[in-house]
Short mmCIF file of C-alpha atoms in Angstrom, two decimals:
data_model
loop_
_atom_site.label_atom_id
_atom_site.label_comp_id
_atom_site.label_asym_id
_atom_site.label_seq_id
_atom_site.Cartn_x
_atom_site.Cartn_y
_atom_site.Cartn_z
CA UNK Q 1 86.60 69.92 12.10
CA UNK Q 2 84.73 72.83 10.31
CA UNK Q 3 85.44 73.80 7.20
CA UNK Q 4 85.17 78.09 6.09
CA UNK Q 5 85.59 79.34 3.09
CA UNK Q 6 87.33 82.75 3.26
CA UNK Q 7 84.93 84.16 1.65
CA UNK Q 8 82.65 83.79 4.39
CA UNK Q 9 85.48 86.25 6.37
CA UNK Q 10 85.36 88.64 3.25
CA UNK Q 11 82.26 89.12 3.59
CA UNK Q 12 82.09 89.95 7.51
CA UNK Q 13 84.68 92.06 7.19
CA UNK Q 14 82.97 94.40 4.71
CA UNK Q 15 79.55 94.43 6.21
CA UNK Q 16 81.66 95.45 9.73
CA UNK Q 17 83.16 98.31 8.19
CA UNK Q 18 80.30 99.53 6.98
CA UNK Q 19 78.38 99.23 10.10
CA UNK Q 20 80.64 100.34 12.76
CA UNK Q 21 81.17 103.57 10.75
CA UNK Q 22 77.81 104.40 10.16
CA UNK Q 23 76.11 102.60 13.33
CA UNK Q 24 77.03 103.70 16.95
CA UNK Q 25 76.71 100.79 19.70
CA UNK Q 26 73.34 101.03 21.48
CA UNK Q 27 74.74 101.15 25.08
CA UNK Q 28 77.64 104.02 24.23
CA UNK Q 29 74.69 106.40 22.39
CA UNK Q 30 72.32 105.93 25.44
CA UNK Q 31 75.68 106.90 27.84
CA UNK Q 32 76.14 110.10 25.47
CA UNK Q 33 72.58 110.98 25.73
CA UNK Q 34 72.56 110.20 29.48
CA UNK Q 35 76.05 112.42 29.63
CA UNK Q 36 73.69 115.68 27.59
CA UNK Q 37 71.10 115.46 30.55
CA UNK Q 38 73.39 115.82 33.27
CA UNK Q 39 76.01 117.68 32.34
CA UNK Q 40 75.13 121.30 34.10
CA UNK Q 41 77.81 123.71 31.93
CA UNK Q 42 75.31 125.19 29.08
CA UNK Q 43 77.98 124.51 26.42
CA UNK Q 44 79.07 121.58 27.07
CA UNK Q 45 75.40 120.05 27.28
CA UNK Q 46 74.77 121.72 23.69
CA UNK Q 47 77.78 120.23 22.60
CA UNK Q 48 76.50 116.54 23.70
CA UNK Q 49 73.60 117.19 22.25
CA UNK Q 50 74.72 118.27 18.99
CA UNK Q 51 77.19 114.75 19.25
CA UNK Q 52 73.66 112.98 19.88
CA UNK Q 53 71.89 114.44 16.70
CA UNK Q 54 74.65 113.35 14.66
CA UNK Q 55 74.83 110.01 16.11
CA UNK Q 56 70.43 109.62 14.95
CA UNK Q 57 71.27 111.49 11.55
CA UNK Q 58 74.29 109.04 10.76
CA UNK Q 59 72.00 106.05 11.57
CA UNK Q 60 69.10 106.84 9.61
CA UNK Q 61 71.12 107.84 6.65
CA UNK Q 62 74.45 106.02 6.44
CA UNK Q 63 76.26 108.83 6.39
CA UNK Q 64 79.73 108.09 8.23
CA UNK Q 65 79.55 109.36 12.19
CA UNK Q 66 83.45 111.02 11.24
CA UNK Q 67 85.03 112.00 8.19
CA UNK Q 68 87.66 110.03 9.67
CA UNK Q 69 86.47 106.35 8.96
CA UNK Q 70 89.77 105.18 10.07
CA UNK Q 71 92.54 102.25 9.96
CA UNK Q 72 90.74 99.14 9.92
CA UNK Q 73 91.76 97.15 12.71
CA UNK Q 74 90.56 93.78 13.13
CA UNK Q 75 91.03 91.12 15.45
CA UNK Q 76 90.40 87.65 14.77
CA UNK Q 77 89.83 84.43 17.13
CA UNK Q 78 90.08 81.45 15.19
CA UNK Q 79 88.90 78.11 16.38
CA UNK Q 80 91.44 75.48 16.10
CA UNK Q 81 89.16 73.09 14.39
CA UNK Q 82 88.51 75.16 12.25
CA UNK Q 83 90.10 74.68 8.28
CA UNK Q 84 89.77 77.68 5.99
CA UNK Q 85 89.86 77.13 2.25
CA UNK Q 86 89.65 79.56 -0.56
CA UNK Q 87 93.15 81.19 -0.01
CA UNK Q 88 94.62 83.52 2.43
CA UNK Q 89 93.12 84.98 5.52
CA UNK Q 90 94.95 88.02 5.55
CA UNK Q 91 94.24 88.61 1.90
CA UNK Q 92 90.32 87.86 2.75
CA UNK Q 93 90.37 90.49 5.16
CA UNK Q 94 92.06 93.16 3.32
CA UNK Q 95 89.64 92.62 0.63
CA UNK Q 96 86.65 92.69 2.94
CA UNK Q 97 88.16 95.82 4.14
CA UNK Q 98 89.21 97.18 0.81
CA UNK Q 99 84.56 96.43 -0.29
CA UNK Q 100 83.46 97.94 2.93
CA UNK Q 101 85.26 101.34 2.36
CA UNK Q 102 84.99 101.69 -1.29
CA UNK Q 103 81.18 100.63 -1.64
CA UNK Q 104 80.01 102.34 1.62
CA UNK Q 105 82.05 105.18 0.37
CA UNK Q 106 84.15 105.78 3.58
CA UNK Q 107 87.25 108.00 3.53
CA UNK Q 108 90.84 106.20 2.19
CA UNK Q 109 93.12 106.87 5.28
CA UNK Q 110 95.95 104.60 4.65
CA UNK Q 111 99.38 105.59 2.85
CA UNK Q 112 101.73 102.85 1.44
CA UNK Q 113 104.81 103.97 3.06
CA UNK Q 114 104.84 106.40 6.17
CA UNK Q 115 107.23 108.93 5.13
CA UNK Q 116 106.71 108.93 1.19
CA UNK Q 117 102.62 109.71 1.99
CA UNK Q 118 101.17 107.91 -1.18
CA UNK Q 119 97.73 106.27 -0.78
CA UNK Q 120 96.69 102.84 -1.57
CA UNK Q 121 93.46 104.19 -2.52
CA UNK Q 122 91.14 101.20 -0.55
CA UNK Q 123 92.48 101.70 3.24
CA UNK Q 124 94.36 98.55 2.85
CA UNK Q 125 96.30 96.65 4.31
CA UNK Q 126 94.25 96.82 7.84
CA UNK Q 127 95.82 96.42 10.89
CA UNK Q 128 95.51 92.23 11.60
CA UNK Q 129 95.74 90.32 14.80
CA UNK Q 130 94.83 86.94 14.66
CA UNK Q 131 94.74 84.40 18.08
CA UNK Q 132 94.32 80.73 17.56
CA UNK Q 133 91.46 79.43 20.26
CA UNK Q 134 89.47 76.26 20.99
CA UNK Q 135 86.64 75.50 18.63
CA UNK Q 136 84.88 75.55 15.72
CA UNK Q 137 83.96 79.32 15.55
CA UNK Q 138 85.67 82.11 13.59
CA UNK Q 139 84.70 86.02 15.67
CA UNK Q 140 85.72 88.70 13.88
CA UNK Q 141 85.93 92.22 15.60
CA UNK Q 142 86.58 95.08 13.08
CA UNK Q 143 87.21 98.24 15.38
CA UNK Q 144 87.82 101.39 13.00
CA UNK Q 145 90.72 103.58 14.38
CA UNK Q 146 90.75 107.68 13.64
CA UNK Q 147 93.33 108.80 14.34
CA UNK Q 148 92.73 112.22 15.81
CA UNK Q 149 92.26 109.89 19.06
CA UNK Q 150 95.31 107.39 17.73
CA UNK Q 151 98.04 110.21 18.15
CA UNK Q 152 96.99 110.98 21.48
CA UNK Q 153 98.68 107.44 22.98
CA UNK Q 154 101.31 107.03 24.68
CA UNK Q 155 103.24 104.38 26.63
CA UNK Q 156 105.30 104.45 29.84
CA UNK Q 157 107.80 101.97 30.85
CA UNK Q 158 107.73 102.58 34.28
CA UNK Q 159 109.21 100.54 36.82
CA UNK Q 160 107.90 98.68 39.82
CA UNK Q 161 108.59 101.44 42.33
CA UNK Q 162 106.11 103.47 40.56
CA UNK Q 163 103.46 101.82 41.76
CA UNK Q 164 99.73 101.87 40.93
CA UNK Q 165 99.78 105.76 41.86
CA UNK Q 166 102.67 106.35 39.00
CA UNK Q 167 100.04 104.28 37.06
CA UNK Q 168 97.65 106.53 37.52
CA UNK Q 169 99.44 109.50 37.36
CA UNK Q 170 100.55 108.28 34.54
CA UNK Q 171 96.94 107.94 32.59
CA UNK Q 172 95.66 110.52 33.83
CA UNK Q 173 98.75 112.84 32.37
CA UNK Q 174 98.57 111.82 29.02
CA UNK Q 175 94.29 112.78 28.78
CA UNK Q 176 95.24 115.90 29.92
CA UNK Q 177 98.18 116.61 27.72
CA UNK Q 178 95.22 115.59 24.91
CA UNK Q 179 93.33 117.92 25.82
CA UNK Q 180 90.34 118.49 23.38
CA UNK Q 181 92.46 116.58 20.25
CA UNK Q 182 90.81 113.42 20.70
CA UNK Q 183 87.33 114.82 20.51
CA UNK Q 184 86.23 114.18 23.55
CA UNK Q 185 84.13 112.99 25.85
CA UNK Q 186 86.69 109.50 25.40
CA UNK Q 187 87.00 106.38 26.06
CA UNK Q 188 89.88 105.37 27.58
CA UNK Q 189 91.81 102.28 26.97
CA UNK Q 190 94.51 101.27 29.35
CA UNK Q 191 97.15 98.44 29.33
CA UNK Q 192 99.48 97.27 32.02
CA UNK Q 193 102.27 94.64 31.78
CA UNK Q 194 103.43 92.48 29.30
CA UNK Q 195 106.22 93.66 27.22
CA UNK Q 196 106.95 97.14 25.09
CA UNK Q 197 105.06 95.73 22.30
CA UNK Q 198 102.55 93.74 24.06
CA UNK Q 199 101.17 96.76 26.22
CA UNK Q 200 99.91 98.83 23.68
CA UNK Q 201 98.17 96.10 21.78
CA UNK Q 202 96.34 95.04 25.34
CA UNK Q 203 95.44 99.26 25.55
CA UNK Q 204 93.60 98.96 22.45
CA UNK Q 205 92.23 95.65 23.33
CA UNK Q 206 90.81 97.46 26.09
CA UNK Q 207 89.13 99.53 23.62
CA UNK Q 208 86.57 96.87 22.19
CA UNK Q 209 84.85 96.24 25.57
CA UNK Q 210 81.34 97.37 25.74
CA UNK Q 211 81.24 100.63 27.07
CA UNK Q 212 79.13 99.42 30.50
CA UNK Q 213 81.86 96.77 31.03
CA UNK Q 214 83.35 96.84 34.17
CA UNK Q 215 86.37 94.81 34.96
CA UNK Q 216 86.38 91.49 36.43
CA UNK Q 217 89.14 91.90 39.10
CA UNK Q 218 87.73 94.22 41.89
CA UNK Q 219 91.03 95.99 42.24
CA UNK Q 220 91.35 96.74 38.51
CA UNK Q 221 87.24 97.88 38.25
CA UNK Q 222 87.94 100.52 41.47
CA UNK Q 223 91.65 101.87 39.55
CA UNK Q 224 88.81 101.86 36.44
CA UNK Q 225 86.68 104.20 38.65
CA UNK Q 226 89.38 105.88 40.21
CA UNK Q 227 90.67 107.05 36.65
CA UNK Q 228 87.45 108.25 35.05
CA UNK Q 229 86.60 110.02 38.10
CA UNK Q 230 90.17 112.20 37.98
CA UNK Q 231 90.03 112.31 33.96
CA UNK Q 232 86.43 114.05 34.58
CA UNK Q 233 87.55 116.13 37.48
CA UNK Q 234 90.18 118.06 34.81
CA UNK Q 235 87.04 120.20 33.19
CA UNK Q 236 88.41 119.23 29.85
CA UNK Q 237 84.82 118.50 28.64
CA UNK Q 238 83.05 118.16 25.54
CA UNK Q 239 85.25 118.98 22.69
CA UNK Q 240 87.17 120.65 25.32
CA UNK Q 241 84.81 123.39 26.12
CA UNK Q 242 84.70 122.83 29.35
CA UNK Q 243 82.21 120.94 31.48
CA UNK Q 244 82.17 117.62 33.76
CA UNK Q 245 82.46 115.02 30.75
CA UNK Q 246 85.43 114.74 29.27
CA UNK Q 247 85.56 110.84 29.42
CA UNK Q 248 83.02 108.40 29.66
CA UNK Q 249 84.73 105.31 30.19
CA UNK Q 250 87.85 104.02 31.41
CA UNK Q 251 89.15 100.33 30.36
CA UNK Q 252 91.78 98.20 31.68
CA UNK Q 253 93.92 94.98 30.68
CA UNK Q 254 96.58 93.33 32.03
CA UNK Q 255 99.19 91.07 31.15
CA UNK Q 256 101.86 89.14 33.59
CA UNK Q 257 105.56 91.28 33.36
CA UNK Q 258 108.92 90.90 34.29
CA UNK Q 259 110.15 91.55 37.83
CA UNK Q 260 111.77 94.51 36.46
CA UNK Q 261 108.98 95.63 34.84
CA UNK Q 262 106.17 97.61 34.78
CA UNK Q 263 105.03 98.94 30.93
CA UNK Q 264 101.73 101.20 30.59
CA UNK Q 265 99.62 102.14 27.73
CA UNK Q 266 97.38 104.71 27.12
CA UNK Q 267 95.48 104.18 23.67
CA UNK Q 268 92.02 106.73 23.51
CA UNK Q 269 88.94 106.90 21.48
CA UNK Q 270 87.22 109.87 20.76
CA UNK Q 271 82.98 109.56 21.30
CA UNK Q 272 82.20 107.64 18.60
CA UNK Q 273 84.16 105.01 19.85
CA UNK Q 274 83.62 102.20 16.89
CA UNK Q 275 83.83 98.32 17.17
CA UNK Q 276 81.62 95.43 15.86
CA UNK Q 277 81.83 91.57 16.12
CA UNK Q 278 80.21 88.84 14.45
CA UNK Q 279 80.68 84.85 15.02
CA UNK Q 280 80.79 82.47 11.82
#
């Protein structure tokens, strides 16, 4: 058994905020700046371009990459040998969350109460998911959530005779009702199965895999393909200017369903599409 103080979690927590606001993942700037060199409408290049500068000024000066720094969202795997001391989890990641935002001094987005609007003036409480798995380890995955992207999900429960073309249909719909409100070019995260609840959390899940990732499952990495090349093919574009890339990833989970069922998810990130993980 392993013993972790909380603090240790605290700790992470605030560093990751700090980080995935102000630090975009290697792989997803080179795919933007890779997007800027072949995109052929004028605009939309410019536009990529402009997205690319940003990306180098926020990194040199740690200035956030969005005025939107977002709801925290963080997803823990916790080793089952592992004992934490020093109090709650929960509260050690709320405060990790409520350092990271107040000293990096990223935007408060979070209100107490949904309808009532008052804010708890730290971005607290952050959105926690915690899965108990073998080992010794604690990973922690703090994935910052704007939500100009956020209000553009949707979910589906279709049923079985909808097939993977109603699927598809399906995701490809709800980009295009987006439109340009999730700031594209996006990343799309996709979820399939599971129950009402369970599919949106495995679209957002889908979210925090690296942007090159392609899935596993040979039928599932072609649908992948398959969707990014039809999300592409609207002309949505940069901002939604127009031009050939309006998404620049698409991301799929799955979960076993009912024989009844067959739920889908659609959960997008805009271009600065933030996660970071660490391993204690």
């Amino acid at each position: 058994m392993r013993i972790i103080n909380v603090k240790e979690i605290e700790e992470a927590v605030a560093r990751l905020c700090v980080e995935t606001n102000t630090i975009l993942e290697p792989a997803l700037a080179q795919r933007l700046q890779a997007a800027a060199k072949e995109e052929e409408a004028p605009l939309a290049a410019s536009i990529l371009g402009e997205i690319c500068c940003n990306i180098t000024i926020a990194g040199e000066t740690g200035v956030p990459l969005c005025q939107d720094t977002g709801l925290a969202c963080v997803f823990i795997e916790l080793g089952q040998e592992v004992h934490l001391t020093g109090g709650w989890l929960n509260d050690a990641v709320n405060r990790g969350v409520a350092r990271g935002y107040t000293e990096g001094y990223l935007r408060k987005s979070v209100v107490a109460d949904p309808l009532r609007r008052k804010n708890t003036g730290d971005n607290t409480p952050a959105r926690i998911v915690c899965d108990i798995v073998p080992g010794e380890q604690v990973r922690i995955t703090v994935a910052p959530k704007g939500f100009g992207s956020e209000n553009m999900g949707k979910i589906r429960m279709c049923v079985p005779a909808d097939g993977r073309s109603g699927v598809a249909d399906f995701v490809v719909e709800a980009v295009r009702t987006a439109g340009s409100k999730p700031c594209p070019p996006i990343v799309v995260g996709v979820g399939i199965g599971g129950t009402f609840d369970q599919v949106a959390e495995l679209a957002k899940r889908a979210l925090l895999e690296p942007i090159d990732a392609v899935n596993p499952d040979p039928y599932y990495a072609e649908l992948e393909e398959e969707l990014l090349q039809r999300i592409n093919a609207l002309g949505i574009g940069p901002q939604g200017f127009g031009g050939k890339t309006t998404a620049l990833a698409v991301h799929i989970k799955t979960a076993p369903t009912h024989i009844a069922g067959l739920p889908v998810a659609v959960n997008i990130n805009c271009h600065v599409s933030r996660h970071g993980t660490v391993t204690l």
